[in-house]
Short mmCIF file of C-alpha atoms (C1' of nucleotides) in Angstrom, two decimals:
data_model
loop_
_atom_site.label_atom_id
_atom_site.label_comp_id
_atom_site.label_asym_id
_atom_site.label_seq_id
_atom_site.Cartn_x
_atom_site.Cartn_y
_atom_site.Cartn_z
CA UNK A 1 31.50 -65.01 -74.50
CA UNK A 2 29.16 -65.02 -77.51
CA UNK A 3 29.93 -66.86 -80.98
CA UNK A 4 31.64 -63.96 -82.07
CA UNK A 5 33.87 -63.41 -79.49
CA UNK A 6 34.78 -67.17 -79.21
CA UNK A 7 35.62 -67.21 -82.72
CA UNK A 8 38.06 -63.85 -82.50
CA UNK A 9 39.39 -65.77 -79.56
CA UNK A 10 40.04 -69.17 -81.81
CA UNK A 11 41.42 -66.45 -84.44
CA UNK A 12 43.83 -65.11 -82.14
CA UNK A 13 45.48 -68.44 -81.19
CA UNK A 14 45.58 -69.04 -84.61
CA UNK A 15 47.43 -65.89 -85.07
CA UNK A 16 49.93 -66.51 -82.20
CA UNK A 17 50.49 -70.07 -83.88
CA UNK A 18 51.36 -68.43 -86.98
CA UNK A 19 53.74 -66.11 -85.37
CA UNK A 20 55.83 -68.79 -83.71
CA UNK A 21 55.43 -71.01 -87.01
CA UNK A 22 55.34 -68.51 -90.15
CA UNK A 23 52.34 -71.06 -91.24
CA UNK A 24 48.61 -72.05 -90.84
CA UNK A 25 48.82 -75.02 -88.40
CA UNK A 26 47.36 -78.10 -89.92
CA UNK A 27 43.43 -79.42 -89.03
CA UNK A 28 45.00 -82.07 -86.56
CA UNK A 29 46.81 -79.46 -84.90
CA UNK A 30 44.15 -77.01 -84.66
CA UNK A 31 42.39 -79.15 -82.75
CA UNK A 32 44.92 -79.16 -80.29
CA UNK A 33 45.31 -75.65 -80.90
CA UNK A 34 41.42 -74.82 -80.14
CA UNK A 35 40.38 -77.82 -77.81
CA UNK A 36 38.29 -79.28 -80.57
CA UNK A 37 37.96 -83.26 -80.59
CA UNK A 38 36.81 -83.01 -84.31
CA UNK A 39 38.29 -81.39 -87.69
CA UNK A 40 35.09 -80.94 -88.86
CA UNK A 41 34.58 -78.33 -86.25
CA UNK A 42 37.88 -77.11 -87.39
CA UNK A 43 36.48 -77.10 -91.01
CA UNK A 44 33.62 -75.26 -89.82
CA UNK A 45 35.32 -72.32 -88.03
CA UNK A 46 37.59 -72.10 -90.91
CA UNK A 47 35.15 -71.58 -93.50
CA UNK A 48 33.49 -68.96 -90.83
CA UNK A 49 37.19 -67.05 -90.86
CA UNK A 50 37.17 -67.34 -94.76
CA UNK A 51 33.87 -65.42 -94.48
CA UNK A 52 35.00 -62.72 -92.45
CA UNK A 53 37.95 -62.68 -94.69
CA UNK A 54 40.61 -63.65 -92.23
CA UNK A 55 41.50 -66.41 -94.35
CA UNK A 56 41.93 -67.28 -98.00
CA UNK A 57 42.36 -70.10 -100.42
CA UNK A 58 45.49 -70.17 -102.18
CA UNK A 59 46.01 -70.67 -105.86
CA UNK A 60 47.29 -74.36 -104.75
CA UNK A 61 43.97 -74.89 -102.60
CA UNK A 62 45.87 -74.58 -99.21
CA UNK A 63 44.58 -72.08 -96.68
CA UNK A 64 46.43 -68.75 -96.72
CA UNK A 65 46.38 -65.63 -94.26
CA UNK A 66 45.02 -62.50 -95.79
CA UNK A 67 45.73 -58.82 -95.14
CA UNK A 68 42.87 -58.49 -92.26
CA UNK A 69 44.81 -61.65 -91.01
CA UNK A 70 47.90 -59.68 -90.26
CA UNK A 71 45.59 -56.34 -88.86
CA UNK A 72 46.76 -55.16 -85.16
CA UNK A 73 44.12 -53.70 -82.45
CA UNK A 74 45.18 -49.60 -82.49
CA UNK A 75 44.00 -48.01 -79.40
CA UNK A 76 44.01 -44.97 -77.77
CA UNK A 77 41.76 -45.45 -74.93
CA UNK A 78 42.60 -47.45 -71.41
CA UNK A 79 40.03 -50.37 -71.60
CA UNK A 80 39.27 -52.26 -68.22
CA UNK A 81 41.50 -54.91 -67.27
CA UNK A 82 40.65 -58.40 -68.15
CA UNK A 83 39.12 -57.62 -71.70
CA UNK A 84 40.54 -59.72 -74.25
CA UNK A 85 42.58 -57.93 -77.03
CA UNK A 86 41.42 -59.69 -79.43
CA UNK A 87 37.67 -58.51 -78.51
CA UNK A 88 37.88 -55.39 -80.97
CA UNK A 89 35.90 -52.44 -78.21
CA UNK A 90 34.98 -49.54 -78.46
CA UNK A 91 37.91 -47.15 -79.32
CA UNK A 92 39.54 -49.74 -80.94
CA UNK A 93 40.74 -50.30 -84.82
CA UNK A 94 42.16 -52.42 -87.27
CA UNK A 95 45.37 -51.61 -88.11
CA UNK A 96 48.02 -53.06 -90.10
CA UNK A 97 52.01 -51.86 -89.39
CA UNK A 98 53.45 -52.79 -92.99
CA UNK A 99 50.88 -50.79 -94.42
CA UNK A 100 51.11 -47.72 -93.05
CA UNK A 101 54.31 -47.89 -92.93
CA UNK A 102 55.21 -48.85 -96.58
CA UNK A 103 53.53 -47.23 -99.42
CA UNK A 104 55.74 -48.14 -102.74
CA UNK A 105 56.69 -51.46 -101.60
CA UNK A 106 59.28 -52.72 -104.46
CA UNK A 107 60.94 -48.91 -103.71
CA UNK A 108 61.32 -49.73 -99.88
CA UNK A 109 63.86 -52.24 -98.32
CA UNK A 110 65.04 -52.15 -94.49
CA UNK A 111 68.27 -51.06 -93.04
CA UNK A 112 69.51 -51.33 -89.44
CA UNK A 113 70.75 -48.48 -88.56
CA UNK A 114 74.70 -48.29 -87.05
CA UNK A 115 75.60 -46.01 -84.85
CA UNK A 116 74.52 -43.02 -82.88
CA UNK A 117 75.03 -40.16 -85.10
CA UNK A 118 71.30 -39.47 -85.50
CA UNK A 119 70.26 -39.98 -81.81
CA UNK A 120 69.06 -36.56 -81.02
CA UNK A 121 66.05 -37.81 -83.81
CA UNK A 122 65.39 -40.12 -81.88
CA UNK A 123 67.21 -42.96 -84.28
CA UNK A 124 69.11 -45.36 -82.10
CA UNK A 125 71.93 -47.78 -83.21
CA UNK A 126 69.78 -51.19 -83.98
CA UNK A 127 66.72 -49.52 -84.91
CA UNK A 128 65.57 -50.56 -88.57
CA UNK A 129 65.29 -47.40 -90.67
CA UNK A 130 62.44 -48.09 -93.33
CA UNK A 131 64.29 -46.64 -96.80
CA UNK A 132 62.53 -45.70 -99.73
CA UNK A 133 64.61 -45.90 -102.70
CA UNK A 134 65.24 -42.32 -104.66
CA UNK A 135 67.60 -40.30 -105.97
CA UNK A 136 66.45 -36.75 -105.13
CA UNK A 137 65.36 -35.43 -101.59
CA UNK A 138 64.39 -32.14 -100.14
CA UNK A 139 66.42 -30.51 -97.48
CA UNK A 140 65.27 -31.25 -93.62
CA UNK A 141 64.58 -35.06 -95.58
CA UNK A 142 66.35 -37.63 -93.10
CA UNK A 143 68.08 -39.45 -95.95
CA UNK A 144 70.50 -42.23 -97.02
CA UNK A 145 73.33 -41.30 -98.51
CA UNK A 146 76.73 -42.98 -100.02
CA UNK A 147 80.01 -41.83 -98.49
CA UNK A 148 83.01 -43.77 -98.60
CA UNK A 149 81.17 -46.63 -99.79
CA UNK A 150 79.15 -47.13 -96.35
CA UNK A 151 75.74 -46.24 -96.08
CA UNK A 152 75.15 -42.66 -93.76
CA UNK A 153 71.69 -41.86 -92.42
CA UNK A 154 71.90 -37.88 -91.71
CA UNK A 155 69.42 -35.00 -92.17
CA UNK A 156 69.64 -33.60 -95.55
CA UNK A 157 70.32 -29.83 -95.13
CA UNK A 158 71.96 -27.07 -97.38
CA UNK A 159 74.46 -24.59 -97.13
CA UNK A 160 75.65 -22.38 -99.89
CA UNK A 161 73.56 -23.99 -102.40
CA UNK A 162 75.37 -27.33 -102.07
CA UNK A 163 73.80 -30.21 -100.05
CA UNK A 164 75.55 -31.38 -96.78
CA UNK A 165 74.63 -33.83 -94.70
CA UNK A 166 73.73 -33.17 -91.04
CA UNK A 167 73.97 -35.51 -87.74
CA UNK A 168 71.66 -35.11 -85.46
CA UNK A 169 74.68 -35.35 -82.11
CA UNK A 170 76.61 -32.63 -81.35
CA UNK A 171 79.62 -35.27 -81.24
CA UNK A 172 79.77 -35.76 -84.84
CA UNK A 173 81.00 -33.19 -87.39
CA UNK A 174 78.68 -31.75 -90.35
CA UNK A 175 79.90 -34.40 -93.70
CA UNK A 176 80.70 -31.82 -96.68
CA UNK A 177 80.89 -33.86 -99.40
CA UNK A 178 83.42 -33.26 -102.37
CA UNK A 179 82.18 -34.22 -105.40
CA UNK A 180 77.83 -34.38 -105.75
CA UNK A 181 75.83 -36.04 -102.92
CA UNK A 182 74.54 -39.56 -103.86
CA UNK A 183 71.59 -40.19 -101.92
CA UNK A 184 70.74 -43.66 -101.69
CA UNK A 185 66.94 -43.16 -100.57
CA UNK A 186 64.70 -40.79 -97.77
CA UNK A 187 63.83 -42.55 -94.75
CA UNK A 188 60.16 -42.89 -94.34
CA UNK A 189 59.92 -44.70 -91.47
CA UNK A 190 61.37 -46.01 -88.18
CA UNK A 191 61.11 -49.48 -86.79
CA UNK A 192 62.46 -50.51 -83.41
CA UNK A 193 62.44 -53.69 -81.62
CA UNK A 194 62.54 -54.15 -77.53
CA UNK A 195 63.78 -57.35 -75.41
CA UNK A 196 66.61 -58.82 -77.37
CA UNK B 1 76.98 -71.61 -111.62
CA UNK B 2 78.87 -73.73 -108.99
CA UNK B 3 76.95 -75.28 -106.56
CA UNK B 4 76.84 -72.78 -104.03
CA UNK B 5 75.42 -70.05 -106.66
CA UNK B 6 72.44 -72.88 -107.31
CA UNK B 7 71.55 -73.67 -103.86
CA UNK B 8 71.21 -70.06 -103.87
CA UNK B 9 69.19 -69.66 -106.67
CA UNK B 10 66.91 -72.41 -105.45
CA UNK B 11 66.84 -70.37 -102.27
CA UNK B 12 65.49 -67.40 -103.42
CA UNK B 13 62.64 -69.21 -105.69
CA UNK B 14 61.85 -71.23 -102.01
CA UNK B 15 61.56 -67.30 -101.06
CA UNK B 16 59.51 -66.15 -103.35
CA UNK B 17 57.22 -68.91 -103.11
CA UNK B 18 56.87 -68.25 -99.37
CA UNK B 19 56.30 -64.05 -99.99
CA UNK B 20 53.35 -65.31 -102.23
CA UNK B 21 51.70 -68.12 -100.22
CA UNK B 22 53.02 -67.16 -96.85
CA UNK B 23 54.04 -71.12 -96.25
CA UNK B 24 56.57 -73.07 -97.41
CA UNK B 25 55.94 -75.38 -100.17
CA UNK B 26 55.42 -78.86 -99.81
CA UNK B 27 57.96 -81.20 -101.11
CA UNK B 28 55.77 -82.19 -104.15
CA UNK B 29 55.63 -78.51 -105.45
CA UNK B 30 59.27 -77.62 -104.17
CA UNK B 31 59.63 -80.40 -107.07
CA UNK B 32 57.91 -78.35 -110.04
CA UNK B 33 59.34 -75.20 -108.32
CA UNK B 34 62.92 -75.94 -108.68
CA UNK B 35 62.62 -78.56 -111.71
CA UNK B 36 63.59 -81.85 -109.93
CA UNK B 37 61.93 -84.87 -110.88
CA UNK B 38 62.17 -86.57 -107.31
CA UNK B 39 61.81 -85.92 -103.80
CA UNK B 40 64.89 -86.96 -102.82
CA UNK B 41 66.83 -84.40 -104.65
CA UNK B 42 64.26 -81.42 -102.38
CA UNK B 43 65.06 -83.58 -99.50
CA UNK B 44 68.62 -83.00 -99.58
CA UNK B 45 68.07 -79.63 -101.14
CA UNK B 46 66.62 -78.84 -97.82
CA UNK B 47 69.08 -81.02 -95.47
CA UNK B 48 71.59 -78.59 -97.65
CA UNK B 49 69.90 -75.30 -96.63
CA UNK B 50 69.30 -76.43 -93.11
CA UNK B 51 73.20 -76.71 -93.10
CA UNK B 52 73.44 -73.31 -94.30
CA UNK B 53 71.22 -72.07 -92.07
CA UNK B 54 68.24 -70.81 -93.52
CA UNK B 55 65.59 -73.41 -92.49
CA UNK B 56 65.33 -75.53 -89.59
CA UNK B 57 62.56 -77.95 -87.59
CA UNK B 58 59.57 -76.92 -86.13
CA UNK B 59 58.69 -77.76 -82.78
CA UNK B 60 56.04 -79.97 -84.62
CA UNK B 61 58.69 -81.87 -87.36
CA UNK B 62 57.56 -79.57 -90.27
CA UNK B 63 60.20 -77.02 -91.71
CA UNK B 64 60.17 -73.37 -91.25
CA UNK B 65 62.14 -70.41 -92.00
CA UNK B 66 65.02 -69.03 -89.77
CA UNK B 67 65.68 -65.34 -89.47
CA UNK B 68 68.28 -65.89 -92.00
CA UNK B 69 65.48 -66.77 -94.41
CA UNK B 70 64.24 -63.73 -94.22
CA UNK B 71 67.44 -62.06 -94.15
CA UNK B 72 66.87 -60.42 -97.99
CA UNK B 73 64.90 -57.84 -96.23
CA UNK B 74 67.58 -56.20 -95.05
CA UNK B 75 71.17 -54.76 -96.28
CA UNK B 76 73.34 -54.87 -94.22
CA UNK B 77 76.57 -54.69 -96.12
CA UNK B 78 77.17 -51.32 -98.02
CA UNK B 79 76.62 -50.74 -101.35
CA UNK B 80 79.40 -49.54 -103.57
CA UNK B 81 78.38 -46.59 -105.18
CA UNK B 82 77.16 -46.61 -109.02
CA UNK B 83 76.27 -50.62 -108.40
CA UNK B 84 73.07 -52.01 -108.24
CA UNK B 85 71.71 -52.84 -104.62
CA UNK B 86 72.36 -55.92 -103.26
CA UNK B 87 69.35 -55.25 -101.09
CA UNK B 88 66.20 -56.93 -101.55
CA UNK B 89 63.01 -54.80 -101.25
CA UNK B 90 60.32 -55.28 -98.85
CA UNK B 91 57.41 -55.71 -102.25
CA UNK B 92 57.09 -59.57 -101.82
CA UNK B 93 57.13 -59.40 -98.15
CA UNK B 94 54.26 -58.05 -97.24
CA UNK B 95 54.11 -58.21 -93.79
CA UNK B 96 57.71 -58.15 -92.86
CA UNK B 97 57.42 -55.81 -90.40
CA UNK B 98 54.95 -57.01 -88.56
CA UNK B 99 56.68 -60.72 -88.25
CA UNK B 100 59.36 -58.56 -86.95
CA UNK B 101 57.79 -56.99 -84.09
CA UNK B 102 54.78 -58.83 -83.36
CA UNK B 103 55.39 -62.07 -81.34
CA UNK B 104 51.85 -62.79 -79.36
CA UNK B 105 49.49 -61.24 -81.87
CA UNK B 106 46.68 -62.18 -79.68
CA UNK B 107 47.74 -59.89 -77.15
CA UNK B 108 49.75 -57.35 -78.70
CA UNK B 109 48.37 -53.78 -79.74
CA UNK B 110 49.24 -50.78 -80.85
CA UNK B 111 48.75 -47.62 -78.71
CA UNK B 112 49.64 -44.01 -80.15
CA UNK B 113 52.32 -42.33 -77.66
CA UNK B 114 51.48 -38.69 -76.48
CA UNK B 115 54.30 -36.21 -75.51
CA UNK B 116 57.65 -35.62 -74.76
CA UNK B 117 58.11 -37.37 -71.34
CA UNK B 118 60.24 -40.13 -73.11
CA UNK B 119 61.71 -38.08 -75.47
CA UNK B 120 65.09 -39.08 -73.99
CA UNK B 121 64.57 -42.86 -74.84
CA UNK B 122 63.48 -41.70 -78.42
CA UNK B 123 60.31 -42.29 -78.24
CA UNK B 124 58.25 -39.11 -79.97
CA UNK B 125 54.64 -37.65 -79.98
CA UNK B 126 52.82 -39.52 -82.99
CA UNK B 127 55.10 -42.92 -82.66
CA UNK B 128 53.39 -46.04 -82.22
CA UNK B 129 53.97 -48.29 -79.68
CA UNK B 130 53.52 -51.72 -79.79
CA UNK B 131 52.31 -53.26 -76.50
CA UNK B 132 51.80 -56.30 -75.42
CA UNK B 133 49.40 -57.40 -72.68
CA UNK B 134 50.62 -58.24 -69.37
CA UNK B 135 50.16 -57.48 -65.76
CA UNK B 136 53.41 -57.94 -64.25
CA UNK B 137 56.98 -56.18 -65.53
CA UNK B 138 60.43 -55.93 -64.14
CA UNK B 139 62.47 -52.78 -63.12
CA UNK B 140 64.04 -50.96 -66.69
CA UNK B 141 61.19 -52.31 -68.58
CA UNK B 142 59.13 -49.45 -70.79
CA UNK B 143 55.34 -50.12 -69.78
CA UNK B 144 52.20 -48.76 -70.34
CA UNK B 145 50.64 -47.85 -67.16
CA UNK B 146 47.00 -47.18 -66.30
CA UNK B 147 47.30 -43.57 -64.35
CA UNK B 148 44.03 -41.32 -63.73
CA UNK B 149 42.30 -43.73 -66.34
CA UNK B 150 45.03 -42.29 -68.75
CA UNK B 151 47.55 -44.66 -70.88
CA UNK B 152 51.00 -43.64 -69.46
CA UNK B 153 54.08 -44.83 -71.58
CA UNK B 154 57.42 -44.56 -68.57
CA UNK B 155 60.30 -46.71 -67.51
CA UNK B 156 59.56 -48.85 -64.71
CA UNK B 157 61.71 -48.48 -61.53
CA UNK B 158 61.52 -49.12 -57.99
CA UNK B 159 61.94 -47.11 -54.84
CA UNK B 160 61.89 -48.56 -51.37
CA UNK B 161 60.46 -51.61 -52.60
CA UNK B 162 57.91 -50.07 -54.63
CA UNK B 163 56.96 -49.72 -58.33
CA UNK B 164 57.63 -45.72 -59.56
CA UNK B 165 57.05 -44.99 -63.16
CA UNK B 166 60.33 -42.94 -64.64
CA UNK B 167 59.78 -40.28 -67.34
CA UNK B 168 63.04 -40.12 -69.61
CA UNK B 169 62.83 -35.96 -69.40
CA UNK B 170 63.96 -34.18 -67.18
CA UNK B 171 61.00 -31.44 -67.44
CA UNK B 172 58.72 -34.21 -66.09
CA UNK B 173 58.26 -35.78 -62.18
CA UNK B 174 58.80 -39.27 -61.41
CA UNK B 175 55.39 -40.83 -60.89
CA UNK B 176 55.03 -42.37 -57.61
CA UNK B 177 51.35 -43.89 -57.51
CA UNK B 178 49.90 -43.99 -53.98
CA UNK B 179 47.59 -46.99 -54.71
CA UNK B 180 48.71 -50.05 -56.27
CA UNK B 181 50.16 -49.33 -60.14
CA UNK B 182 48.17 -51.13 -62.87
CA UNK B 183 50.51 -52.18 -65.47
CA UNK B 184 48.59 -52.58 -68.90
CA UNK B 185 51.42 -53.75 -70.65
CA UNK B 186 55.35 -53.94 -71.48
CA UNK B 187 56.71 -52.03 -74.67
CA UNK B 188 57.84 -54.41 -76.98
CA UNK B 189 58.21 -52.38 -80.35
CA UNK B 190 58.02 -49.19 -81.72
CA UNK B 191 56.93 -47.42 -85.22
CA UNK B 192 57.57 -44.04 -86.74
CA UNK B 193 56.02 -42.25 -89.61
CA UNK B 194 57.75 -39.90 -91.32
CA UNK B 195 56.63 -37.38 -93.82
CA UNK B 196 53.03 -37.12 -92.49
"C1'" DT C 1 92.35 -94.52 -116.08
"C1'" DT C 2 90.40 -95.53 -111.84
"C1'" DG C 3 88.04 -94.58 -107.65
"C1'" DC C 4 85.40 -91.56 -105.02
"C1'" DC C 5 81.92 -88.37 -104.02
"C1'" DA C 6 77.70 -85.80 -104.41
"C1'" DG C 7 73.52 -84.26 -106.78
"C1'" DG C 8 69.73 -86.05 -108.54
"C1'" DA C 9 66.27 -89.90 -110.36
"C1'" DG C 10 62.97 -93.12 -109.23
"C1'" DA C 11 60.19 -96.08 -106.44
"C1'" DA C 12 58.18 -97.85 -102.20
"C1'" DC C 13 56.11 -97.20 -97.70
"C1'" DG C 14 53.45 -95.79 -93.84
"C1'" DT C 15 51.05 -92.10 -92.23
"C1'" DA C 16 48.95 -87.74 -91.50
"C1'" DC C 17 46.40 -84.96 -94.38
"C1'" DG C 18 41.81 -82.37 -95.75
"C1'" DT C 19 37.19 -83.39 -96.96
"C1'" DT C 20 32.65 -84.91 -96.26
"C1'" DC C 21 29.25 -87.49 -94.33
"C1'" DT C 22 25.77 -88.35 -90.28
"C1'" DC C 23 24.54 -87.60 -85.62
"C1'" DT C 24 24.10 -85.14 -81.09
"C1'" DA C 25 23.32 -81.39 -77.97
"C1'" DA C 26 22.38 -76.86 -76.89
"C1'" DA C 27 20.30 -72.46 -77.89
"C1'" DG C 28 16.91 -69.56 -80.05
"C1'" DT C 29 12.16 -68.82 -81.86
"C1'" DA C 30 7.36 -69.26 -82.53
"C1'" DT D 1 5.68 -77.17 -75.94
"C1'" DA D 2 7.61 -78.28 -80.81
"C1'" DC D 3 10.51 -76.59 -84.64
"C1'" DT D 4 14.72 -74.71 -86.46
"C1'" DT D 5 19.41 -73.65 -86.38
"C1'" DT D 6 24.16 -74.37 -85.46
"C1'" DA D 7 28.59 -75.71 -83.12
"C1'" DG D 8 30.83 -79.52 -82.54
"C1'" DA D 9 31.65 -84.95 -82.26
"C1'" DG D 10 32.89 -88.86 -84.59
"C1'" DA D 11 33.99 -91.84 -88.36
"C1'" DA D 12 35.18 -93.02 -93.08
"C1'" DC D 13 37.68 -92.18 -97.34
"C1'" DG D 14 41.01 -91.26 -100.83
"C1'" DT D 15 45.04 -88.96 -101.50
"C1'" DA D 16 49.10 -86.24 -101.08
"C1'" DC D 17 52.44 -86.07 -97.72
"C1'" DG D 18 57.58 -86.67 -96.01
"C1'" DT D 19 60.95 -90.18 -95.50
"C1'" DT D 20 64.17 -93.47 -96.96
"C1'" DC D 21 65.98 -96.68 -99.74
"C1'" DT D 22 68.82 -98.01 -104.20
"C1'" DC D 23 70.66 -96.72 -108.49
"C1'" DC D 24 72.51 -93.55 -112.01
"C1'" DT D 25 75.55 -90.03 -113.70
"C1'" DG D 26 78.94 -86.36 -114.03
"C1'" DG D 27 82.85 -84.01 -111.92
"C1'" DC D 28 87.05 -84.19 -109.49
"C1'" DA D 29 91.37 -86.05 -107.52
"C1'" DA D 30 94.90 -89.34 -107.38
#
DNA sequence: TTGCCAGGAGAACGTACGTTCTCTAAAGTA
DNA sequence: TACTTTAGAGAACGTACGTTCTCCTGGCAA
C-alpha cells in the first residue's frame, strides 16, 4: 500500500467514524482511530486531507467535512476480490447521492411513502419519495397531491381534459377529483432503505 | 411562547447550526447561539432535549443527534390544504440522504442495476444500488453476486444446502452456480432518478 | 401572601483539547 | 555512499472544554 492508498484508507475510517458519530472524531481519538501514537501525525494527515479537499476549516476554526467528503465509489465493473473500496480503480467514480438526487434543494423535502397503491412503479410502502415542491405537473408526472387532507402519491394522468390521478395497482380505483387537483409537488426521486 | 414552544425554537437554531457545520456546537457557542450567558442554562437545555429525545450520548461521552434530530427532513403528518407546509426542506441538509443510507462508507458503493430480473422487488434498469462490501450473506438477502465476471443483483436462497441466486421475474431462471458463488456484497439501499 | 419549582446566571475546577516544537527512522535520489 | 524528504513519535503549552456547584429570579399553586 503506497502513501496514497494508506491515506484513502485513514480517510475511510474517518468516514465510517463520522457515520456512526455525525462528527469529526477529535485528535486523541484519531489516534485510536488510525493506530497513531502521536497527534502530530494526526495533524499531519489532516492537513494532507485538507489538501485533497476532503476536509475544511470551518468559520469557527474546527475541522469540517466537505462535499468530496460525503462522495460514494460508483461502479459498474466487478473488481477482484480483496481490493479495498476505498482504493478508487479503474472503472470507478466519485459520486455523491444527495446531489444527484436533489437539484433545487430549499424546493425538495422527503416523504415516506404509505401504502401500496403505487407498487406496480416500483414505489413500496416505507420507501422515501424525494418531493420537489410545485404547483403544476405534466401528465405521466408521478406527483403529490392533496386529497382529503392526506398526502396521495399517484401518476398524474388526464382524461377529458381534467386531471385524475392514477395508481399504479390494479386494486385501487382511479381518484377523480371534484373540485381542481392540488398538487403538492412531482416526485423526482426514490430512496429506499434495506435491513431494518 | 411557553416553554415547550422555546425549547423548540432553541432546537431548531441547534439544527441549523449542525446543517451548516455538520457538528454540534460546543457548549461555549451553544451560549452565543441561543443568548444564554452561562453554561449551565445549555447544560440543562440539553439534559431537556435529551429528555425529549432528540440528542443523546455518544459511545465516547460527547452528544450527538438522534434520528429524531433529524426528523425535520421529513413530513410525515399531512398537510391541510391551503396551509403552509409543516415540512422542512432538505436545503440545509445537505447530505441527508446519504446519512440515511450509508452506514460503513468505507465499504459501501454504488453499483448501477441492469434489467428487469428484479423488477418484481422494484428494483428498475437505471436505479442505483447501494452495496456494501461483504463476503458472506444469509438466505432472503438481495446481493450482488460475481457471475461470468458480471455484477449480478438477485435474492439469495438456498437449495439442498446450497447458495442459488433468485431473480424476482418470472421470465428469468434461477441461477444455480456450479462452482462456489462469490458474493460481492449485500444490498443495503437503493436510489431512483426520475425525470432523466 | 407564602412556599415551591424551574430556568437561567455566574463562578470554579479538572481535564482533554488542538497546536507546535524537535527528533527519529525509513525511503528515495544523486 | 551521502543528502534530502517525509511520516510519524514524543513532549510541552496555553486554552477552551464540559461539568457541577450555589445563587437569583419569575411564575405558579396553595
Amino acid at each position: 500500500m503506497n502513501d496514497f492508498e494508506k491515506d484513502f484508507d485513514y480517510l475511510g475510517r474517518i468516514q465510517d467514524y463520522y457515520a456512526d458519530n455525525r462528527c469529526l472524531p477529535s485528535y486523541a481519538r484519531l489516534m485510536g482511530l488510525l493506530g497513531f501514537a502521536s497527534k502530530s501525525a494526526v495533524s499531519k494527515l489532516l492537513a494532507r486531507l485538507q489538501l485533497q479537499g476532503f476536509l475544511t476549516r470551518s468559520a469557527d476554526g474546527d475541522w469540517a467535512p466537505t462535499d468530496r467528503f460525503f462522495e460514494r465509489t460508483l461502479s459498474s465493473q466487478p473488481v477482484p476480490a480483496g481490493m479495498p473500496v476505498a482504493a478508487r480503480d479503474v472503472g470507478s467514480d466519485a459520486f455523491a447521492i444527495d446531489q444527484y438526487l436533489i437539484e433545487r434543494p430549499s424546493d425538495t423535502l422527503l416523504i415516506p411513502v404509505k401504502g401500496d397503491s403505487m407498487i406496480d412503479a416500483g414505489i413500496h410502502e416505507g420507501d422515501l419519495a424525494v418531493i420537489e415542491r410545485r404547483n403544476r405537473a405534466n401528465s405521466g408526472d408521478i406527483v403529490i397531491a392533496i386529497v382529503d387532507n392526506e398526502f396521495t402519491l399517484k401518476t398524474l394522468g388526464r382524461e377529458q381534459g381534467r386531471f385524475v390521478l392514477l395508481p399504479a395497482n390494479p386494486a385501487y380505483p382511479v381518484i377523480r377529483p371534484k373540485a381542481e387537483l392540488e398538487i403538492f409537488g412531482v416526485l423526482v426521486g426514490l430512496v429506499r432503505k434495506y435491513r431494518g
